[in-house]
Short mmCIF file of C-alpha atoms in Angstrom, two decimals:
data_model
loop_
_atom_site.label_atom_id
_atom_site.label_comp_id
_atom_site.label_asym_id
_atom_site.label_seq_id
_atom_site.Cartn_x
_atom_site.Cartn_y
_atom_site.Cartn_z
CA UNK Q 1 -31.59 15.19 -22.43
CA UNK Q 2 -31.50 12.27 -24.46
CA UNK Q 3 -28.86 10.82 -26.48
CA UNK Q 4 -26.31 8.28 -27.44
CA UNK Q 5 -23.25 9.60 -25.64
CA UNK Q 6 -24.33 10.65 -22.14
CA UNK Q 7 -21.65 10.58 -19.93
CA UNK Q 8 -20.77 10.85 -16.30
CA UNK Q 9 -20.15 14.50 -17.07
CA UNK Q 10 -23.46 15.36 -17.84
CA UNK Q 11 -25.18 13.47 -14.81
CA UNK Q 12 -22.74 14.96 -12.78
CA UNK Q 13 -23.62 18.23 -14.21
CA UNK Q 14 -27.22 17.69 -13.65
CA UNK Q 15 -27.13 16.87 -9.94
CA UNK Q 16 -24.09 19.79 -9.52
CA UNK Q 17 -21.83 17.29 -8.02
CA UNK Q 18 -18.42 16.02 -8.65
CA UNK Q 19 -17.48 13.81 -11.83
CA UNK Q 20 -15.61 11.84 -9.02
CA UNK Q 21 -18.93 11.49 -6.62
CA UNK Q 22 -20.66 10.53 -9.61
CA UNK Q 23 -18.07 7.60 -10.70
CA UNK Q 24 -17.63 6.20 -7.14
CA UNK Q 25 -21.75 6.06 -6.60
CA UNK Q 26 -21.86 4.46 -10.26
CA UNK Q 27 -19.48 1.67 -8.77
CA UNK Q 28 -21.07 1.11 -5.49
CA UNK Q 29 -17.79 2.81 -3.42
CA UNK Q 30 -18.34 2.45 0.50
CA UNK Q 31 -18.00 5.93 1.27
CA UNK Q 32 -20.58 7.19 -0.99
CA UNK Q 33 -23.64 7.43 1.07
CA UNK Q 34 -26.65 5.61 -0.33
CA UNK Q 35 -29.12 8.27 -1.01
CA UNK Q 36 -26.46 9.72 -3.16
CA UNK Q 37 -25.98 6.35 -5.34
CA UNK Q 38 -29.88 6.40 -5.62
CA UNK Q 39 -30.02 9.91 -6.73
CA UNK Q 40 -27.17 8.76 -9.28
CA UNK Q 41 -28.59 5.87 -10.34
CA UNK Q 42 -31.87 7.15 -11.33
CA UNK Q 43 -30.53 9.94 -13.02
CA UNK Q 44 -28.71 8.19 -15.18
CA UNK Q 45 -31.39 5.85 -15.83
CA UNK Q 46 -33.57 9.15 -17.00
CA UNK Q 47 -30.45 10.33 -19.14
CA UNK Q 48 -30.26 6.67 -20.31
CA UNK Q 49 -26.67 6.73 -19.56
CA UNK Q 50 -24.51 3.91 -20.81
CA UNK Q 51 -20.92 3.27 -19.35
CA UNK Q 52 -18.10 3.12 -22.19
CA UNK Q 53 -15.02 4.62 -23.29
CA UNK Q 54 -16.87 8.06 -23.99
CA UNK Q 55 -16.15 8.52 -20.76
CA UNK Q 56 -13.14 8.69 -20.73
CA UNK Q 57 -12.66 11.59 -23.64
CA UNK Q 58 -9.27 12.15 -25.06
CA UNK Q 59 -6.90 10.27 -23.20
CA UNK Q 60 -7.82 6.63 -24.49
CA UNK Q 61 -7.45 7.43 -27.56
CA UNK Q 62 -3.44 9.68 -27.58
CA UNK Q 63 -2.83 7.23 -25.09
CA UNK Q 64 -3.03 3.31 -24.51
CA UNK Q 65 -6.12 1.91 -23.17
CA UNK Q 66 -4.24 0.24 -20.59
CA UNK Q 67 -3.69 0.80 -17.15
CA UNK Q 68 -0.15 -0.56 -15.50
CA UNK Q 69 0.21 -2.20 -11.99
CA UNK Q 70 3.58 -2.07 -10.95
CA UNK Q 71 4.07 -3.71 -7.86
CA UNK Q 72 6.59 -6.26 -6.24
CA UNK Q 73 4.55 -8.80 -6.27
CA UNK Q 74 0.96 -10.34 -5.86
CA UNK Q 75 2.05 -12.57 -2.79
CA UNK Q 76 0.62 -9.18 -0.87
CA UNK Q 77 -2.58 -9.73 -0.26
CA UNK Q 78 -2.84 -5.59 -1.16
CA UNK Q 79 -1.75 -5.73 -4.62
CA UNK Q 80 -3.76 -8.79 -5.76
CA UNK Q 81 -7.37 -7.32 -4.22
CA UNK Q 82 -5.85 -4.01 -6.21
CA UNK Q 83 -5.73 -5.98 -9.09
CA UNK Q 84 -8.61 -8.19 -9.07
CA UNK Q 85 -10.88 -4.81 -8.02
CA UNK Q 86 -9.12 -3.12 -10.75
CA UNK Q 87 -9.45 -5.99 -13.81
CA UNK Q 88 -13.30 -6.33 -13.96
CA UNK Q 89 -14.30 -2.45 -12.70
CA UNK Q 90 -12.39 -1.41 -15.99
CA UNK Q 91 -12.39 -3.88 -18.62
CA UNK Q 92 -16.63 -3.18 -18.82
CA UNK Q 93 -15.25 0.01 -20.16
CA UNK Q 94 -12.46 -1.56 -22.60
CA UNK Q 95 -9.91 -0.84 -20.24
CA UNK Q 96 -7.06 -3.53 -19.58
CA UNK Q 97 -5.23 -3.57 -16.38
CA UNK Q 98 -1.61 -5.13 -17.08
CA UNK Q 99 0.30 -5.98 -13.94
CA UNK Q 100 4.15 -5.72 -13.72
CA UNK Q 101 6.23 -6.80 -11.17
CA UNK Q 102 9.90 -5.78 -9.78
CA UNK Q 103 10.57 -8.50 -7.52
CA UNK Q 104 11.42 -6.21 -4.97
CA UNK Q 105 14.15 -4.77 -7.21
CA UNK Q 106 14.97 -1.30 -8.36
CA UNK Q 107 17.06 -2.35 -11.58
CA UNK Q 108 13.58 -4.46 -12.59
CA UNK Q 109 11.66 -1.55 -11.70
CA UNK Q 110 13.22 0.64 -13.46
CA UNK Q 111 13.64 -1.51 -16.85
CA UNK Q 112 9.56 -1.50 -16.11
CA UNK Q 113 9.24 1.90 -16.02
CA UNK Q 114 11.50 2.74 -19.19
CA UNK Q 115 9.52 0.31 -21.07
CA UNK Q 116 6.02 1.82 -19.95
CA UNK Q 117 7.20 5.09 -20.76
CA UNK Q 118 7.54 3.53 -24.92
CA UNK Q 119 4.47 2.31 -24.51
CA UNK Q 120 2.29 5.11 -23.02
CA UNK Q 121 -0.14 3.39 -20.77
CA UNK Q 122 -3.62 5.50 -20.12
CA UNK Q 123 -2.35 5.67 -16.21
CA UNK Q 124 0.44 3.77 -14.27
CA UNK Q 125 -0.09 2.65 -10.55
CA UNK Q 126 2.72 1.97 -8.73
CA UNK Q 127 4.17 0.77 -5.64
CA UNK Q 128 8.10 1.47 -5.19
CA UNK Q 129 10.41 -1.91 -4.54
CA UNK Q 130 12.01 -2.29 -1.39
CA UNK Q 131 15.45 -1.05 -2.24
CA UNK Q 132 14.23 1.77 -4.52
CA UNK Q 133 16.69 4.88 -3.84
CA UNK Q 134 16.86 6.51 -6.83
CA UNK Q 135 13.46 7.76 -7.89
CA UNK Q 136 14.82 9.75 -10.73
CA UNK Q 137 12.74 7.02 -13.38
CA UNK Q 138 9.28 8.23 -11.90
CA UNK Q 139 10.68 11.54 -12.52
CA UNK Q 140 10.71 10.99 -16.71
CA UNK Q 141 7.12 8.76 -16.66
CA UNK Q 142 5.83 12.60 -15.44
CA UNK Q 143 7.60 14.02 -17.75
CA UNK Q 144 5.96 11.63 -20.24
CA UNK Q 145 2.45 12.99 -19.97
CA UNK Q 146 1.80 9.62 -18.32
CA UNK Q 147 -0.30 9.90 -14.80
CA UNK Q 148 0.91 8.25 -11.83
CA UNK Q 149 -0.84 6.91 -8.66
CA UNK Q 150 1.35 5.70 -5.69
CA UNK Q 151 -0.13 2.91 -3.48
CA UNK Q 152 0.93 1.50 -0.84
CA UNK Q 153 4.61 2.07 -0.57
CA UNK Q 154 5.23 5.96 -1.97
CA UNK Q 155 7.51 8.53 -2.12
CA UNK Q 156 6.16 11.43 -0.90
CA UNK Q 157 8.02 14.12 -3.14
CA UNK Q 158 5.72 13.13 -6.19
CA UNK Q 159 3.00 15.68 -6.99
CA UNK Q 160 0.60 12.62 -7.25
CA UNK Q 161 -1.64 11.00 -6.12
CA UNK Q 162 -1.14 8.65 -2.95
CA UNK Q 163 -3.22 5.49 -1.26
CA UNK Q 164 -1.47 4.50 1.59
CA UNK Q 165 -2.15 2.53 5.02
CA UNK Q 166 -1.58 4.79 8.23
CA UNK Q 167 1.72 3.18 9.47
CA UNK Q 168 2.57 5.37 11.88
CA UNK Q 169 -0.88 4.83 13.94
CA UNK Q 170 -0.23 0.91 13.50
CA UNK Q 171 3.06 1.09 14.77
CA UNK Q 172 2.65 3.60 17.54
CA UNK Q 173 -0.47 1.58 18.55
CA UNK Q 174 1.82 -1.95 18.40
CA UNK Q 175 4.27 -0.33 20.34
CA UNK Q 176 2.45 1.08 22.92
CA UNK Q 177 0.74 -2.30 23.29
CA UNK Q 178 4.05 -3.76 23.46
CA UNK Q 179 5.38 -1.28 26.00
CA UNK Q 180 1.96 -1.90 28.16
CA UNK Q 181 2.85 -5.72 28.16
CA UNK Q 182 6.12 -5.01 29.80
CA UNK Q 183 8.60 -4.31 26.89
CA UNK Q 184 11.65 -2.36 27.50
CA UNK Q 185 13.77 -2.84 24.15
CA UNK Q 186 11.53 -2.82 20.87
CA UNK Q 187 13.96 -4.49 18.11
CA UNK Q 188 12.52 -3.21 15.02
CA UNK Q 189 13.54 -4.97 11.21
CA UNK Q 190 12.13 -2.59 8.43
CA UNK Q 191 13.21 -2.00 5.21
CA UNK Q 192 14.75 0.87 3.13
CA UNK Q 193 14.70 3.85 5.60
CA UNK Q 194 13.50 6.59 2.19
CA UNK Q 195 10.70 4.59 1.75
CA UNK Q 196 7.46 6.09 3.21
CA UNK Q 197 6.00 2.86 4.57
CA UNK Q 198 9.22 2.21 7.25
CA UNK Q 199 10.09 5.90 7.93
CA UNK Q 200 6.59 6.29 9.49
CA UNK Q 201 7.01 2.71 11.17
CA UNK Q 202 10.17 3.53 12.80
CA UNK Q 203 8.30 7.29 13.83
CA UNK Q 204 5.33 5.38 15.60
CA UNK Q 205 7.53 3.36 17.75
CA UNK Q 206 9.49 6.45 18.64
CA UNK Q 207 6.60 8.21 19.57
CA UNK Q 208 5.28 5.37 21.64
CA UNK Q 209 8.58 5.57 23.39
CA UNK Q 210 8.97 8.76 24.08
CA UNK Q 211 5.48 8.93 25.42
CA UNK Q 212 6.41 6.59 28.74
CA UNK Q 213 9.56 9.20 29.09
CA UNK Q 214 12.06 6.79 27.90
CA UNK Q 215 15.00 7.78 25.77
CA UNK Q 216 14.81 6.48 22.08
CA UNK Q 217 17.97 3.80 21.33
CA UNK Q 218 18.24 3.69 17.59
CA UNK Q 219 20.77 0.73 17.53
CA UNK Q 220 17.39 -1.05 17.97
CA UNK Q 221 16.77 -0.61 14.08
CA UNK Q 222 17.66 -2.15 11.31
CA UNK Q 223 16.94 -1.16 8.17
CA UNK Q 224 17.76 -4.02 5.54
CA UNK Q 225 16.05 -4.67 2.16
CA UNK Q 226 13.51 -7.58 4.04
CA UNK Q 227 14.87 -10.25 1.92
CA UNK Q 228 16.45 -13.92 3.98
CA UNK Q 229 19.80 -12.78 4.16
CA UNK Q 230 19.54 -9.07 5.11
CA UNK Q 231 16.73 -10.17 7.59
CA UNK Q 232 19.16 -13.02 8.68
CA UNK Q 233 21.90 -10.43 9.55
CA UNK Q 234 19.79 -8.53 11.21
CA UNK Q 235 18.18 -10.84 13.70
CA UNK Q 236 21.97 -11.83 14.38
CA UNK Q 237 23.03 -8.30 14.55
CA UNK Q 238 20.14 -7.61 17.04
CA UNK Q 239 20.79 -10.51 18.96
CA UNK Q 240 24.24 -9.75 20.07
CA UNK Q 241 24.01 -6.46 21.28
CA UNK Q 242 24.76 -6.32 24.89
CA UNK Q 243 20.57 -6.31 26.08
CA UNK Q 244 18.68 -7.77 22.95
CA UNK Q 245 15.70 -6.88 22.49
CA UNK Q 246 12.47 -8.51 24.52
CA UNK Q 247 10.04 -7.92 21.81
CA UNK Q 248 10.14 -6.99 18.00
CA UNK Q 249 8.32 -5.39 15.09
CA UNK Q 250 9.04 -6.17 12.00
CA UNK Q 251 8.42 -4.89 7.94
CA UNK Q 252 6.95 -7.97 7.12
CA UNK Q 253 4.56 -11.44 8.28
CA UNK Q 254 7.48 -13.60 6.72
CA UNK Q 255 10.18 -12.04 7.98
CA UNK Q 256 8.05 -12.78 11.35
CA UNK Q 257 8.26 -16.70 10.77
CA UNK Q 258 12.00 -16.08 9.79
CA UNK Q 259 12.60 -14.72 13.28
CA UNK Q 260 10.57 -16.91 15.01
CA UNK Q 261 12.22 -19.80 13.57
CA UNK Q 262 15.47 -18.12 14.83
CA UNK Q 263 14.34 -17.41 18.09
CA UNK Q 264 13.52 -20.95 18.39
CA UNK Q 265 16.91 -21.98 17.96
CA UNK Q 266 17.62 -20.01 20.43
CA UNK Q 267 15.86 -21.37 22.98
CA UNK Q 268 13.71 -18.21 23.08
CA UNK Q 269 9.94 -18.39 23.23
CA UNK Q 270 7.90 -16.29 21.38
CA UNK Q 271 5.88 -14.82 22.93
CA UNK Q 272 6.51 -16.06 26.50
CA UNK Q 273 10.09 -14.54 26.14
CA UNK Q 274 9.65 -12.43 23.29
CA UNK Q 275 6.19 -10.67 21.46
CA UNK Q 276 6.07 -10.57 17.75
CA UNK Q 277 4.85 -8.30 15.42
CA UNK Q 278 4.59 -8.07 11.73
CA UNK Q 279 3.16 -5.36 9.41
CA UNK Q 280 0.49 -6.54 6.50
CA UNK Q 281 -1.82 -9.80 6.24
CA UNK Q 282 -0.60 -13.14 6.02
CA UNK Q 283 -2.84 -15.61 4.62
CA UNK Q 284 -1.27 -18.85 5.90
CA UNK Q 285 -2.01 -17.62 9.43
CA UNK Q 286 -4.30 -20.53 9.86
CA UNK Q 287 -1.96 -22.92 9.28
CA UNK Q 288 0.87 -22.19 11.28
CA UNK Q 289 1.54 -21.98 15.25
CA UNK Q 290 2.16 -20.04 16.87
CA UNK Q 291 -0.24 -17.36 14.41
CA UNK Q 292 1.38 -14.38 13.41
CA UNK Q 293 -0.02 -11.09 15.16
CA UNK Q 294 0.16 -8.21 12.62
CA UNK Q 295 -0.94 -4.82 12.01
CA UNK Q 296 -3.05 -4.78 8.91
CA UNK Q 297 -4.77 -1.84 6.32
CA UNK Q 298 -7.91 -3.16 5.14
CA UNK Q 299 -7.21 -4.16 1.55
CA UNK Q 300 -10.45 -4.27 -0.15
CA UNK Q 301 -11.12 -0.04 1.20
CA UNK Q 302 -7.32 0.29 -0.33
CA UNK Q 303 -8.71 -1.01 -3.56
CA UNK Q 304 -11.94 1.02 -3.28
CA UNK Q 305 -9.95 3.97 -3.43
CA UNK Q 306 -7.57 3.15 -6.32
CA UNK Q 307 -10.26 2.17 -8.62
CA UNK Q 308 -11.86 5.69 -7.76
CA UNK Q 309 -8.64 7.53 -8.28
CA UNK Q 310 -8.00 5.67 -11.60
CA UNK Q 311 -11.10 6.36 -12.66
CA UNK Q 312 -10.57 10.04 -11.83
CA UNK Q 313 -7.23 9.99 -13.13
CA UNK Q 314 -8.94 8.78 -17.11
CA UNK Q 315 -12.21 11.11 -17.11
CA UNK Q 316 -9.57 14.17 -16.76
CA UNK Q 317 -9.05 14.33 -19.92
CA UNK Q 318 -5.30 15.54 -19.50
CA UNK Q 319 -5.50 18.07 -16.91
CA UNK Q 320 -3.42 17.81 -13.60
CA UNK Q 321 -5.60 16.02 -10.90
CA UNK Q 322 -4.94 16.61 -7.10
CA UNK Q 323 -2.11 15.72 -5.65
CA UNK Q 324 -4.20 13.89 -2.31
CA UNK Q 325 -3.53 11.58 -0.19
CA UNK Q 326 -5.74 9.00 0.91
CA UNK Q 327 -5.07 6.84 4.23
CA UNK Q 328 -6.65 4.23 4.96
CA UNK Q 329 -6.83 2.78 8.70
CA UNK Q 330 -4.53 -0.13 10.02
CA UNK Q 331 -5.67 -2.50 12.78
CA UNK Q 332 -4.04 -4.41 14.80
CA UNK Q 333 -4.76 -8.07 15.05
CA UNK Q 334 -3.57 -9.93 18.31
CA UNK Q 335 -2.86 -13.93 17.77
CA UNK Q 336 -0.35 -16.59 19.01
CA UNK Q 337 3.30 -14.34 18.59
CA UNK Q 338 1.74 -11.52 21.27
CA UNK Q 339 1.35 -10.35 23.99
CA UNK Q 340 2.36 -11.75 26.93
#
């Protein structure tokens, strides 16, 4: 079989495996196993198989050849290595990825999605903002023929698809670390309690509790949209209850430098007093002292995922692709703010 406009289709045809396999051993993914990729690879050599847009049939050309990021921001490590895995993979097949971003803010977010939804993107990943309650916007981009791909921070009523980190193990694993180190009263600082990400966060360290046979105290919670003055409350708020905590968890690594500064004033030590612990990576760890300990997803397997499930998402041609989910592993990384 020889021709001008072999596509991933016919090698995958050829080996009887997926179109997905196929894709994800044509761009080197991790959890394709390397006799696999070989067997790829030289079958599409033999086909003479050139990537393009042919592979992506009908949908580039009803539709935009663009692919929207809409995130908060790229000061999360997660969303730039998204985007710079994203950029290159797709733009060798005259794809452009466009990012958007809501500043953490639902009314931005939405003004995003109303304009995406004029402009018919070939696919549109997304990753809610903070305060996001009303999800009735990702409702109409459905309704728009327009496929969605959560990461990250999802709701989980969508019939999409979803990459997200496993929270829950992260914070159950945190907590239970905590708990080991002598903790009695976990303060926790997470954000908007319908958003996946802190629901499962807040479920871990209940679990961790409950496992030692203690009762779970949910005036130890605050959910707050993770900006200064909503975390600033609720360090005070925390603070004043009749037995603070002795160690915290918290959404994110700034609002972990927020509270330490706090904590400071306070003549509290962290983490002599007090252990800290964030959620995501923080760059500027280096710099700073004491270091940040966090519980981290690893961001370039997030990204390794996405660019697979685009990719799956534009060879479908139109039809409805499976709803998965996809969770990736979180680690936690011990430095200066734990454990005592």
């Amino acid at each position: 079989m020889k021709r001008m406009d072999i596509t991933i289709d016919d090698i995958a045809s050829e080996l009887g495996i997926s179109v997905s396999t196929v894709s994800r051993a044509l761009n080197n993914h991790p959890r394709i196993s390397d006799a696999t990729k070989q067997k790829v690879l030289k079958k599409a050599k033999e086909l003479g198989y050139k990537p393009g847009l042919s592979d992506y049939g009908r949908r580039l050309t009803s539709l935009g050849q663009i692919v929207a990021l809409v995130c908060p921001h790229l000061n999360n490590r997660m969303y730039r290595t998204a985007l710079e895995k994203l950029q290159p993979a797709l733009l060798t097949k005259g794809i452009i990825v466009s990012a958007f971003f809501t500043e953490n803010r639902s009314e931005v977010e939405k003004q995003i999605v109303n304009k995406l939804i004029e402009i018919k993107p070939a696919a549109v990943v997304l990753s809610t903002a903070v305060d996001t309650n009303d999800y009735s916007h990702f409702n109409q981009l459905i309704d728009a023929g327009i496929p969605l791909i959560c990461f990250n921070r999802v709701n989980f009523d969508f019939p999409v698809p979803k990459i997200i980190a496993d929270n829950y193990q992260g914070a159950f694993s945190a907590a239970s670390k905590l708990i080991a180190g002598g903790a009695q009263r976990i303060g926790v600082i997470v954000g908007n309690r319908r958003c996946h990400i802190y629901e499962e966060i807040v479920k871990g360290i209940k679990q961790a509790v409950y496992k030692v046979g203690r009762a779970w105290r949910p005036e130890y919670v605050v959910n707050c949209n993770l900006d200064h003055s909503s975390v600033e409350y609720a360090i005070e708020y925390l603070f004043s209850l009749p037995e603070p905590p002795d160690a915290m968890i918290v959404g994110r690594p700034q609002n972990a430098l927020h509270l330490v500064h706090r904590l400071k004033e306070r003549n509290i030590s962290v983490p002599n007093d007090i252990p800290v612990v964030a959620f995501g990576a923080f760059e500027y760890n280096m710099y700073i002292s004491p270091s940040i300990s966090t519980i981290e997803a690893d961001s370039n397997l997030m990204a390794d995922e996405l660019l697979a499930k685009v990719e799956e998402v534009l060879l479908s041609d139109g039809e409805q692709v499976t709803a998965s989910t996809i969770i990736i592993p979180t680690e936690l990384f011990v430095r200066g703010t734990s454990f005592r």
